[in-house]
């Protein structure tokens, strides 16, 4: 494995931080102490300008990965990354395919009763790229398919009576109002696969009143020129969950109006119906077709997950594993914009997203490693890469785990704990689906912390963090975050509309490090509860996700 060459400045910064807060050889107390200073030290390093935002495939991320590996090493954990002739390393090296736009603008041309109308990428259309077709040129008739969802259990059959073979489908974004948010978010993430199963070759999406409010077009355009990433299998095959969908685009109103020219229903009428609870607009063939043209270029880059194991103490249960995960990557350096001053801060440091999550994981690992009574089950600590590119590092690990996936019994993911106020509640996204909900609630209750339901279902958080990739492999999992009580709602609103994915997410924020220590304590208690219980986490009987992804697993009564 090629070693990263670190500058003298990097070495000066990294070496002091690798020392654990307490030597593993010294006696540990049965009640571990979590300090604000330890949390701050980890985040200070990870959010330093030297790391330039820890973008996937960057030198800054490589430095961060070495930092996490050195912490694991200093705690006496066992490396659980790639195997080589000398055993395992700390790093699970992943090859990614990175696809970017060329200087030729992508275009979408609508043909129909109103003639031809041409739209350019990042105007009123956002056009996807296809690495398998670097000079993409697709033309096909259009069919509106409502939300484009199918699920017998939830009464969804949007393709009934429609012929979309060889055509491009037009879908509403999101899912019907009144559908459970986590089930709806999951089904929304499967639209391309459903369309492919029906023979479609492309997919266009248009906003509903609800989705446009949650994610306005101007916000979507901000990320129009981001590169696409996917992981590459050890056999060299880029992962694509719907390779038959050759072309895709999102449409703003002018392009949507052009697509629906001459249609039996207007966009306004469709949106009005979709805005009702349970509203499910029916599909129909459109009188228009589109031609999508897009040029792209791809290259291969690598970036590692960092993986460690703390072996369990129980002779039987040690062969079961609990995963505590957090993503290490962030979004790097923002590009220059015309008219901006040359010295403008463009480094997206990612202090809270997700330096704080990694710091929490490292402090839990320290407490576990130093505890005189080790956990009964083994613990996997995973610092994933590529989360900001589509949960790719976690997806790769869940499909290529360090131990057989059937031996992984539960996952708690730590992503962007908002340490800006003294939280009194936590949110475990996914808690309603398995016994992890009660486990979390009981573990934090003695701290005076309560478990609250998802306060922002419109954001589809359940499918936007790494735990979802474990769920898809049949593992009960939750994503833990600080809650909305005690000033949390305002703090979350201000952060998401301000410092989130912005250079302002740095160490100049008024971070409550005592809240950080408390969050680490909560996660220690949760992870110990999972690791020490006689029974591993289990899906609830008749649960939507348990039935889909773990149909043969033993279930619990809710």
Coordinates of C-alpha atoms in Angstrom, one line a residue, residues 101 104-107 127-130 133-137 292-296:
X101 CA -19.0 17.3 -16.7
X104 CA -20.0 21.1 -23.4
X105 CA -23.3 22.0 -21.6
X106 CA -25.8 19.3 -21.1
X107 CA -29.2 19.9 -22.8
X127 CA -29.3 16.8 -16.0
X128 CA -27.6 13.7 -14.7
X129 CA -24.4 12.1 -16.1
X130 CA -23.9 8.5 -17.2
X133 CA -22.1 6.6 -21.8
X134 CA -19.7 9.5 -21.6
X135 CA -21.4 11.0 -24.8
X136 CA -25.0 10.4 -23.8
X137 CA -27.7 11.0 -26.4
X292 CA -31.2 14.4 -23.4
X293 CA -27.6 15.1 -24.3
X294 CA -24.8 15.1 -21.8
X295 CA -21.0 14.7 -22.0
X296 CA -18.9 13.5 -19.1

